[in-house]
Every structure is written in C-alpha cells, then in structure tokens.
Amino acid sequence: MIEQITITIQNAIPGARAAVIDPMNDGQHFEALVVSEAFEGLPLVRQHQMVLKSLKAELDSNVVHALALKTFTPAKWEANKDQYSVDL
C-alpha cells in the first residue's frame, strides 16, 4: 500500500517527490512527506488538498483510513530536510 500511495501522489502532482510510511504497521494509517514545485505560492491547506484529492478513491473506500501530511516547496524542503530521516 505504501508504494501505491507514493506512486498515486507522484502521478497526480507535477514533479512531486513523496515518502510514505506506515508508522502503526496496520496498513491503514499513513504519514506522507511530499515535495513539489506545484506547491509554490499555495497556502498549506491548498497543498494538503492537492495531496488528499489524489488519494480520494483510497480515502473514500477506507483503504486509507488516515493520512498525516507534511508538504514542502523545494526551497522549504532544503531548509528543513535535516529534521527528517528521509531523502527526497
């Protein structure tokens, strides 16, 4: 499921790089870090809406029960990437 979520996000958002984890190991609660130039100039809520829209089918069918999001523009990611243990 992690790979499917990652691919879905990357296919839906231009130039997106995503890292998805399943911290509870239950296959339903996920966390995603997403970096994309498409987020430039958008407020955080719009960035999150873009990601959630890409996963609408998975969320509506409850295949994905919960998704915690962190979204970044490339510049914001560069400034904050040391806080995360993923390479995007």
PDB file of N, CA and C in Angstrom:
ATOM      1  N   MET A   1       0.820  -1.188   0.000  1.00  0.00           N
ATOM      2  CA  MET A   1       0.000   0.000   0.000  1.00  0.00           C
ATOM      3  C   MET A   1       0.872   1.262   0.000  1.00  0.00           C
ATOM      4  N   ILE A   2       1.987   1.213   0.696  1.00  0.00           N
ATOM      5  CA  ILE A   2       2.880   2.369   0.748  1.00  0.00           C
ATOM      6  C   ILE A   2       3.331   2.763  -0.654  1.00  0.00           C
ATOM      7  N   GLU A   3       3.728   1.780  -1.427  1.00  0.00           N
ATOM      8  CA  GLU A   3       4.187   2.059  -2.789  1.00  0.00           C
ATOM      9  C   GLU A   3       3.054   2.622  -3.646  1.00  0.00           C
ATOM     10  N   GLN A   4       1.843   2.073  -3.499  1.00  0.00           N
ATOM     11  CA  GLN A   4       0.689   2.549  -4.261  1.00  0.00           C
ATOM     12  C   GLN A   4       0.376   4.005  -3.914  1.00  0.00           C
ATOM     13  N   ILE A   5       0.410   4.352  -2.645  1.00  0.00           N
ATOM     14  CA  ILE A   5       0.140   5.729  -2.220  1.00  0.00           C
ATOM     15  C   ILE A   5       1.207   6.663  -2.792  1.00  0.00           C
ATOM     16  N   THR A   6       2.456   6.257  -2.689  1.00  0.00           N
ATOM     17  CA  THR A   6       3.564   7.069  -3.197  1.00  0.00           C
ATOM     18  C   THR A   6       3.407   7.331  -4.691  1.00  0.00           C
ATOM     19  N   ILE A   7       3.151   6.292  -5.454  1.00  0.00           N
ATOM     20  CA  ILE A   7       3.000   6.415  -6.905  1.00  0.00           C
ATOM     21  C   ILE A   7       1.791   7.274  -7.255  1.00  0.00           C
ATOM     22  N   THR A   8       0.699   7.090  -6.549  1.00  0.00           N
ATOM     23  CA  THR A   8      -0.513   7.869  -6.811  1.00  0.00           C
ATOM     24  C   THR A   8      -0.251   9.358  -6.611  1.00  0.00           C
ATOM     25  N   ILE A   9       0.408   9.708  -5.524  1.00  0.00           N
ATOM     26  CA  ILE A   9       0.734  11.112  -5.249  1.00  0.00           C
ATOM     27  C   ILE A   9       1.657  11.661  -6.326  1.00  0.00           C
ATOM     28  N   GLN A  10       2.704  10.914  -6.649  1.00  0.00           N
ATOM     29  CA  GLN A  10       3.684  11.394  -7.627  1.00  0.00           C
ATOM     30  C   GLN A  10       3.087  11.526  -9.019  1.00  0.00           C
ATOM     31  N   ASN A  11       2.145  10.679  -9.353  1.00  0.00           N
ATOM     32  CA  ASN A  11       1.498  10.771 -10.666  1.00  0.00           C
ATOM     33  C   ASN A  11       0.504  11.924 -10.741  1.00  0.00           C
ATOM     34  N   ALA A  12      -0.096  12.288  -9.621  1.00  0.00           N
ATOM     35  CA  ALA A  12      -1.135  13.313  -9.610  1.00  0.00           C
ATOM     36  C   ALA A  12      -0.596  14.735  -9.475  1.00  0.00           C
ATOM     37  N   ILE A  13       0.554  14.880  -8.829  1.00  0.00           N
ATOM     38  CA  ILE A  13       1.096  16.215  -8.570  1.00  0.00           C
ATOM     39  C   ILE A  13       2.370  16.388  -9.383  1.00  0.00           C
ATOM     40  N   PRO A  14       2.398  17.371 -10.270  1.00  0.00           N
ATOM     41  CA  PRO A  14       3.553  17.561 -11.154  1.00  0.00           C
ATOM     42  C   PRO A  14       4.876  17.693 -10.383  1.00  0.00           C
ATOM     43  N   GLY A  15       5.832  16.866 -10.752  1.00  0.00           N
ATOM     44  CA  GLY A  15       7.170  16.938 -10.173  1.00  0.00           C
ATOM     45  C   GLY A  15       7.265  16.552  -8.714  1.00  0.00           C
ATOM     46  N   ALA A  16       6.240  15.903  -8.190  1.00  0.00           N
ATOM     47  CA  ALA A  16       6.243  15.564  -6.763  1.00  0.00           C
ATOM     48  C   ALA A  16       7.238  14.457  -6.443  1.00  0.00           C
ATOM     49  N   ARG A  17       7.850  14.615  -5.285  1.00  0.00           N
ATOM     50  CA  ARG A  17       8.652  13.555  -4.670  1.00  0.00           C
ATOM     51  C   ARG A  17       7.963  13.253  -3.355  1.00  0.00           C
ATOM     52  N   ALA A  18       7.712  11.979  -3.082  1.00  0.00           N
ATOM     53  CA  ALA A  18       6.971  11.614  -1.878  1.00  0.00           C
ATOM     54  C   ALA A  18       7.641  10.475  -1.142  1.00  0.00           C
ATOM     55  N   ALA A  19       7.525  10.526   0.179  1.00  0.00           N
ATOM     56  CA  ALA A  19       7.947   9.431   1.039  1.00  0.00           C
ATOM     57  C   ALA A  19       6.759   9.115   1.935  1.00  0.00           C
ATOM     58  N   VAL A  20       6.365   7.849   1.955  1.00  0.00           N
ATOM     59  CA  VAL A  20       5.207   7.424   2.737  1.00  0.00           C
ATOM     60  C   VAL A  20       5.645   6.331   3.698  1.00  0.00           C
ATOM     61  N   ILE A  21       5.148   6.419   4.931  1.00  0.00           N
ATOM     62  CA  ILE A  21       5.424   5.374   5.915  1.00  0.00           C
ATOM     63  C   ILE A  21       4.113   4.927   6.562  1.00  0.00           C
ATOM     64  N   ASP A  22       4.162   3.763   7.169  1.00  0.00           N
ATOM     65  CA  ASP A  22       3.025   3.197   7.906  1.00  0.00           C
ATOM     66  C   ASP A  22       3.485   3.041   9.356  1.00  0.00           C
ATOM     67  N   PRO A  23       3.446   4.122  10.150  1.00  0.00           N
ATOM     68  CA  PRO A  23       4.044   4.097  11.484  1.00  0.00           C
ATOM     69  C   PRO A  23       3.384   3.128  12.454  1.00  0.00           C
ATOM     70  N   MET A  24       2.122   2.782  12.229  1.00  0.00           N
ATOM     71  CA  MET A  24       1.420   1.859  13.123  1.00  0.00           C
ATOM     72  C   MET A  24       1.464   0.421  12.610  1.00  0.00           C
ATOM     73  N   ASN A  25       2.040   0.244  11.425  1.00  0.00           N
ATOM     74  CA  ASN A  25       2.102  -1.079  10.794  1.00  0.00           C
ATOM     75  C   ASN A  25       0.735  -1.748  10.698  1.00  0.00           C
ATOM     76  N   ASP A  26      -0.305  -0.954  10.418  1.00  0.00           N
ATOM     77  CA  ASP A  26      -1.637  -1.524  10.314  1.00  0.00           C
ATOM     78  C   ASP A  26      -2.215  -1.455   8.909  1.00  0.00           C
ATOM     79  N   GLY A  27      -1.455  -0.865   7.969  1.00  0.00           N
ATOM     80  CA  GLY A  27      -1.912  -0.782   6.595  1.00  0.00           C
ATOM     81  C   GLY A  27      -3.060   0.178   6.359  1.00  0.00           C
ATOM     82  N   GLN A  28      -3.372   1.033   7.339  1.00  0.00           N
ATOM     83  CA  GLN A  28      -4.472   1.981   7.183  1.00  0.00           C
ATOM     84  C   GLN A  28      -4.118   3.406   7.600  1.00  0.00           C
ATOM     85  N   HIS A  29      -3.155   3.552   8.485  1.00  0.00           N
ATOM     86  CA  HIS A  29      -2.753   4.870   8.984  1.00  0.00           C
ATOM     87  C   HIS A  29      -1.365   5.182   8.430  1.00  0.00           C
ATOM     88  N   PHE A  30      -1.285   6.250   7.633  1.00  0.00           N
ATOM     89  CA  PHE A  30      -0.036   6.552   6.944  1.00  0.00           C
ATOM     90  C   PHE A  30       0.411   7.981   7.221  1.00  0.00           C
ATOM     91  N   GLU A  31       1.693   8.210   6.979  1.00  0.00           N
ATOM     92  CA  GLU A  31       2.275   9.544   7.025  1.00  0.00           C
ATOM     93  C   GLU A  31       2.999   9.757   5.708  1.00  0.00           C
ATOM     94  N   ALA A  32       2.846  10.963   5.154  1.00  0.00           N
ATOM     95  CA  ALA A  32       3.490  11.265   3.872  1.00  0.00           C
ATOM     96  C   ALA A  32       4.188  12.616   3.932  1.00  0.00           C
ATOM     97  N   LEU A  33       5.389  12.646   3.378  1.00  0.00           N
ATOM     98  CA  LEU A  33       6.127  13.885   3.133  1.00  0.00           C
ATOM     99  C   LEU A  33       6.108  14.071   1.627  1.00  0.00           C
ATOM    100  N   VAL A  34       5.695  15.246   1.181  1.00  0.00           N
ATOM    101  CA  VAL A  34       5.584  15.492  -0.259  1.00  0.00           C
ATOM    102  C   VAL A  34       6.257  16.821  -0.589  1.00  0.00           C
ATOM    103  N   VAL A  35       7.143  16.780  -1.577  1.00  0.00           N
ATOM    104  CA  VAL A  35       7.843  17.973  -2.044  1.00  0.00           C
ATOM    105  C   VAL A  35       7.473  18.188  -3.504  1.00  0.00           C
ATOM    106  N   SER A  36       7.037  19.428  -3.832  1.00  0.00           N
ATOM    107  CA  SER A  36       6.712  19.713  -5.225  1.00  0.00           C
ATOM    108  C   SER A  36       6.764  21.210  -5.491  1.00  0.00           C
ATOM    109  N   GLU A  37       7.251  21.567  -6.681  1.00  0.00           N
ATOM    110  CA  GLU A  37       7.202  22.957  -7.130  1.00  0.00           C
ATOM    111  C   GLU A  37       5.758  23.412  -7.321  1.00  0.00           C
ATOM    112  N   ALA A  38       4.840  22.470  -7.511  1.00  0.00           N
ATOM    113  CA  ALA A  38       3.422  22.814  -7.689  1.00  0.00           C
ATOM    114  C   ALA A  38       2.839  23.482  -6.443  1.00  0.00           C
ATOM    115  N   PHE A  39       3.514  23.353  -5.308  1.00  0.00           N
ATOM    116  CA  PHE A  39       3.054  23.966  -4.064  1.00  0.00           C
ATOM    117  C   PHE A  39       3.462  25.430  -3.935  1.00  0.00           C
ATOM    118  N   GLU A  40       4.331  25.890  -4.833  1.00  0.00           N
ATOM    119  CA  GLU A  40       4.806  27.279  -4.773  1.00  0.00           C
ATOM    120  C   GLU A  40       3.627  28.249  -4.761  1.00  0.00           C
ATOM    121  N   GLY A  41       3.633  29.156  -3.804  1.00  0.00           N
ATOM    122  CA  GLY A  41       2.622  30.198  -3.728  1.00  0.00           C
ATOM    123  C   GLY A  41       1.281  29.763  -3.170  1.00  0.00           C
ATOM    124  N   LEU A  42       1.143  28.490  -2.839  1.00  0.00           N
ATOM    125  CA  LEU A  42      -0.124  27.997  -2.304  1.00  0.00           C
ATOM    126  C   LEU A  42      -0.068  27.929  -0.778  1.00  0.00           C
ATOM    127  N   PRO A  43      -1.173  28.259  -0.108  1.00  0.00           N
ATOM    128  CA  PRO A  43      -1.200  28.084   1.340  1.00  0.00           C
ATOM    129  C   PRO A  43      -1.174  26.590   1.682  1.00  0.00           C
ATOM    130  N   LEU A  44      -0.781  26.298   2.890  1.00  0.00           N
ATOM    131  CA  LEU A  44      -0.630  24.913   3.339  1.00  0.00           C
ATOM    132  C   LEU A  44      -1.909  24.101   3.124  1.00  0.00           C
ATOM    133  N   VAL A  45      -3.049  24.679   3.405  1.00  0.00           N
ATOM    134  CA  VAL A  45      -4.302  23.944   3.243  1.00  0.00           C
ATOM    135  C   VAL A  45      -4.525  23.534   1.789  1.00  0.00           C
ATOM    136  N   ARG A  46      -4.174  24.368   0.832  1.00  0.00           N
ATOM    137  CA  ARG A  46      -4.321  24.023  -0.588  1.00  0.00           C
ATOM    138  C   ARG A  46      -3.332  22.929  -0.988  1.00  0.00           C
ATOM    139  N   GLN A  47      -2.127  22.993  -0.439  1.00  0.00           N
ATOM    140  CA  GLN A  47      -1.143  21.944  -0.696  1.00  0.00           C
ATOM    141  C   GLN A  47      -1.696  20.599  -0.228  1.00  0.00           C
ATOM    142  N   HIS A  48      -2.243  20.570   0.974  1.00  0.00           N
ATOM    143  CA  HIS A  48      -2.784  19.325   1.522  1.00  0.00           C
ATOM    144  C   HIS A  48      -3.990  18.854   0.717  1.00  0.00           C
ATOM    145  N   GLN A  49      -4.824  19.793   0.279  1.00  0.00           N
ATOM    146  CA  GLN A  49      -5.975  19.422  -0.545  1.00  0.00           C
ATOM    147  C   GLN A  49      -5.532  18.755  -1.839  1.00  0.00           C
ATOM    148  N   MET A  50      -4.441  19.229  -2.426  1.00  0.00           N
ATOM    149  CA  MET A  50      -3.929  18.608  -3.659  1.00  0.00           C
ATOM    150  C   MET A  50      -3.564  17.146  -3.416  1.00  0.00           C
ATOM    151  N   VAL A  51      -2.889  16.893  -2.303  1.00  0.00           N
ATOM    152  CA  VAL A  51      -2.474  15.523  -1.993  1.00  0.00           C
ATOM    153  C   VAL A  51      -3.700  14.665  -1.686  1.00  0.00           C
ATOM    154  N   LEU A  52      -4.598  15.169  -0.862  1.00  0.00           N
ATOM    155  CA  LEU A  52      -5.786  14.394  -0.493  1.00  0.00           C
ATOM    156  C   LEU A  52      -6.665  14.107  -1.711  1.00  0.00           C
ATOM    157  N   LYS A  53      -6.760  15.061  -2.630  1.00  0.00           N
ATOM    158  CA  LYS A  53      -7.543  14.846  -3.845  1.00  0.00           C
ATOM    159  C   LYS A  53      -6.980  13.691  -4.662  1.00  0.00           C
ATOM    160  N   SER A  54      -5.653  13.575  -4.685  1.00  0.00           N
ATOM    161  CA  SER A  54      -5.032  12.493  -5.451  1.00  0.00           C
ATOM    162  C   SER A  54      -5.360  11.120  -4.867  1.00  0.00           C
ATOM    163  N   LEU A  55      -5.692  11.091  -3.581  1.00  0.00           N
ATOM    164  CA  LEU A  55      -5.985   9.819  -2.896  1.00  0.00           C
ATOM    165  C   LEU A  55      -7.468   9.667  -2.562  1.00  0.00           C
ATOM    166  N   LYS A  56      -8.318  10.418  -3.264  1.00  0.00           N
ATOM    167  CA  LYS A  56      -9.745  10.415  -2.960  1.00  0.00           C
ATOM    168  C   LYS A  56     -10.343   9.010  -2.966  1.00  0.00           C
ATOM    169  N   ALA A  57     -10.039   8.217  -3.953  1.00  0.00           N
ATOM    170  CA  ALA A  57     -10.615   6.871  -4.040  1.00  0.00           C
ATOM    171  C   ALA A  57     -10.199   6.013  -2.854  1.00  0.00           C
ATOM    172  N   GLU A  58      -8.931   6.089  -2.471  1.00  0.00           N
ATOM    173  CA  GLU A  58      -8.432   5.293  -1.353  1.00  0.00           C
ATOM    174  C   GLU A  58      -9.044   5.745  -0.031  1.00  0.00           C
ATOM    175  N   LEU A  59      -9.234   7.047   0.120  1.00  0.00           N
ATOM    176  CA  LEU A  59      -9.828   7.576   1.347  1.00  0.00           C
ATOM    177  C   LEU A  59     -11.327   7.293   1.400  1.00  0.00           C
ATOM    178  N   ASP A  60     -12.022   7.467   0.281  1.00  0.00           N
ATOM    179  CA  ASP A  60     -13.466   7.212   0.238  1.00  0.00           C
ATOM    180  C   ASP A  60     -13.797   5.751   0.510  1.00  0.00           C
ATOM    181  N   SER A  61     -12.955   4.851   0.043  1.00  0.00           N
ATOM    182  CA  SER A  61     -13.209   3.417   0.229  1.00  0.00           C
ATOM    183  C   SER A  61     -12.655   2.906   1.562  1.00  0.00           C
ATOM    184  N   ASN A  62     -12.036   3.805   2.318  1.00  0.00           N
ATOM    185  CA  ASN A  62     -11.448   3.493   3.629  1.00  0.00           C
ATOM    186  C   ASN A  62     -10.276   2.517   3.533  1.00  0.00           C
ATOM    187  N   VAL A  63      -9.712   2.369   2.335  1.00  0.00           N
ATOM    188  CA  VAL A  63      -8.473   1.599   2.199  1.00  0.00           C
ATOM    189  C   VAL A  63      -7.384   2.337   2.960  1.00  0.00           C
ATOM    190  N   VAL A  64      -7.388   3.655   2.840  1.00  0.00           N
ATOM    191  CA  VAL A  64      -6.525   4.514   3.650  1.00  0.00           C
ATOM    192  C   VAL A  64      -7.445   5.188   4.660  1.00  0.00           C
ATOM    193  N   HIS A  65      -7.264   4.843   5.913  1.00  0.00           N
ATOM    194  CA  HIS A  65      -8.133   5.383   6.963  1.00  0.00           C
ATOM    195  C   HIS A  65      -7.678   6.776   7.394  1.00  0.00           C
ATOM    196  N   ALA A  66      -6.366   6.981   7.462  1.00  0.00           N
ATOM    197  CA  ALA A  66      -5.832   8.269   7.906  1.00  0.00           C
ATOM    198  C   ALA A  66      -4.512   8.541   7.199  1.00  0.00           C
ATOM    199  N   LEU A  67      -4.270   9.831   6.934  1.00  0.00           N
ATOM    200  CA  LEU A  67      -3.029  10.235   6.283  1.00  0.00           C
ATOM    201  C   LEU A  67      -2.548  11.544   6.899  1.00  0.00           C
ATOM    202  N   ALA A  68      -1.447  11.480   7.621  1.00  0.00           N
ATOM    203  CA  ALA A  68      -0.820  12.688   8.157  1.00  0.00           C
ATOM    204  C   ALA A  68       0.093  13.239   7.064  1.00  0.00           C
ATOM    205  N   LEU A  69       0.022  14.547   6.830  1.00  0.00           N
ATOM    206  CA  LEU A  69       0.765  15.151   5.730  1.00  0.00           C
ATOM    207  C   LEU A  69       1.740  16.221   6.190  1.00  0.00           C
ATOM    208  N   LYS A  70       2.862  16.256   5.503  1.00  0.00           N
ATOM    209  CA  LYS A  70       3.811  17.360   5.570  1.00  0.00           C
ATOM    210  C   LYS A  70       4.126  17.676   4.123  1.00  0.00           C
ATOM    211  N   THR A  71       3.839  18.905   3.695  1.00  0.00           N
ATOM    212  CA  THR A  71       4.108  19.294   2.313  1.00  0.00           C
ATOM    213  C   THR A  71       5.115  20.429   2.291  1.00  0.00           C
ATOM    214  N   PHE A  72       5.940  20.420   1.237  1.00  0.00           N
ATOM    215  CA  PHE A  72       7.026  21.383   1.122  1.00  0.00           C
ATOM    216  C   PHE A  72       7.217  21.822  -0.319  1.00  0.00           C
ATOM    217  N   THR A  73       7.575  23.084  -0.499  1.00  0.00           N
ATOM    218  CA  THR A  73       8.133  23.523  -1.767  1.00  0.00           C
ATOM    219  C   THR A  73       9.582  23.037  -1.753  1.00  0.00           C
ATOM    220  N   PRO A  74      10.252  22.973  -2.888  1.00  0.00           N
ATOM    221  CA  PRO A  74      11.652  22.543  -2.872  1.00  0.00           C
ATOM    222  C   PRO A  74      12.535  23.400  -1.947  1.00  0.00           C
ATOM    223  N   ALA A  75      12.332  24.706  -1.945  1.00  0.00           N
ATOM    224  CA  ALA A  75      13.147  25.580  -1.087  1.00  0.00           C
ATOM    225  C   ALA A  75      12.871  25.313   0.389  1.00  0.00           C
ATOM    226  N   LYS A  76      11.605  25.132   0.722  1.00  0.00           N
ATOM    227  CA  LYS A  76      11.256  24.850   2.122  1.00  0.00           C
ATOM    228  C   LYS A  76      11.826  23.495   2.550  1.00  0.00           C
ATOM    229  N   TRP A  77      11.803  22.527   1.638  1.00  0.00           N
ATOM    230  CA  TRP A  77      12.369  21.219   1.947  1.00  0.00           C
ATOM    231  C   TRP A  77      13.868  21.333   2.222  1.00  0.00           C
ATOM    232  N   GLU A  78      14.577  22.055   1.370  1.00  0.00           N
ATOM    233  CA  GLU A  78      16.022  22.229   1.561  1.00  0.00           C
ATOM    234  C   GLU A  78      16.330  22.856   2.918  1.00  0.00           C
ATOM    235  N   ALA A  79      15.499  23.784   3.342  1.00  0.00           N
ATOM    236  CA  ALA A  79      15.716  24.468   4.614  1.00  0.00           C
ATOM    237  C   ALA A  79      15.365  23.601   5.821  1.00  0.00           C
ATOM    238  N   ASN A  80      14.542  22.567   5.621  1.00  0.00           N
ATOM    239  CA  ASN A  80      14.044  21.774   6.747  1.00  0.00           C
ATOM    240  C   ASN A  80      14.362  20.279   6.699  1.00  0.00           C
ATOM    241  N   LYS A  81      15.016  19.818   5.637  1.00  0.00           N
ATOM    242  CA  LYS A  81      15.191  18.382   5.450  1.00  0.00           C
ATOM    243  C   LYS A  81      16.007  17.698   6.544  1.00  0.00           C
ATOM    244  N   ASP A  82      16.838  18.454   7.238  1.00  0.00           N
ATOM    245  CA  ASP A  82      17.639  17.847   8.308  1.00  0.00           C
ATOM    246  C   ASP A  82      16.777  17.382   9.483  1.00  0.00           C
ATOM    247  N   GLN A  83      15.547  17.819   9.534  1.00  0.00           N
ATOM    248  CA  GLN A  83      14.631  17.421  10.607  1.00  0.00           C
ATOM    249  C   GLN A  83      13.978  16.062  10.351  1.00  0.00           C
ATOM    250  N   TYR A  84      14.192  15.520   9.149  1.00  0.00           N
ATOM    251  CA  TYR A  84      13.517  14.281   8.747  1.00  0.00           C
ATOM    252  C   TYR A  84      14.537  13.237   8.346  1.00  0.00           C
ATOM    253  N   SER A  85      14.172  11.998   8.544  1.00  0.00           N
ATOM    254  CA  SER A  85      15.109  10.909   8.246  1.00  0.00           C
ATOM    255  C   SER A  85      14.794  10.248   6.905  1.00  0.00           C
ATOM    256  N   VAL A  86      14.407  11.057   5.928  1.00  0.00           N
ATOM    257  CA  VAL A  86      14.171  10.555   4.574  1.00  0.00           C
ATOM    258  C   VAL A  86      14.942  11.406   3.582  1.00  0.00           C
ATOM    259  N   ASP A  87      15.228  10.821   2.450  1.00  0.00           N
ATOM    260  CA  ASP A  87      15.929  11.517   1.381  1.00  0.00           C
ATOM    261  C   ASP A  87      14.980  11.724   0.221  1.00  0.00           C
ATOM    262  N   LEU A  88      14.583  12.961   0.005  1.00  0.00           N
ATOM    263  CA  LEU A  88      13.673  13.264  -1.106  1.00  0.00           C
ATOM    264  C   LEU A  88      14.349  14.149  -2.127  1.00  0.00           C
TER     265      LEU A  88
END
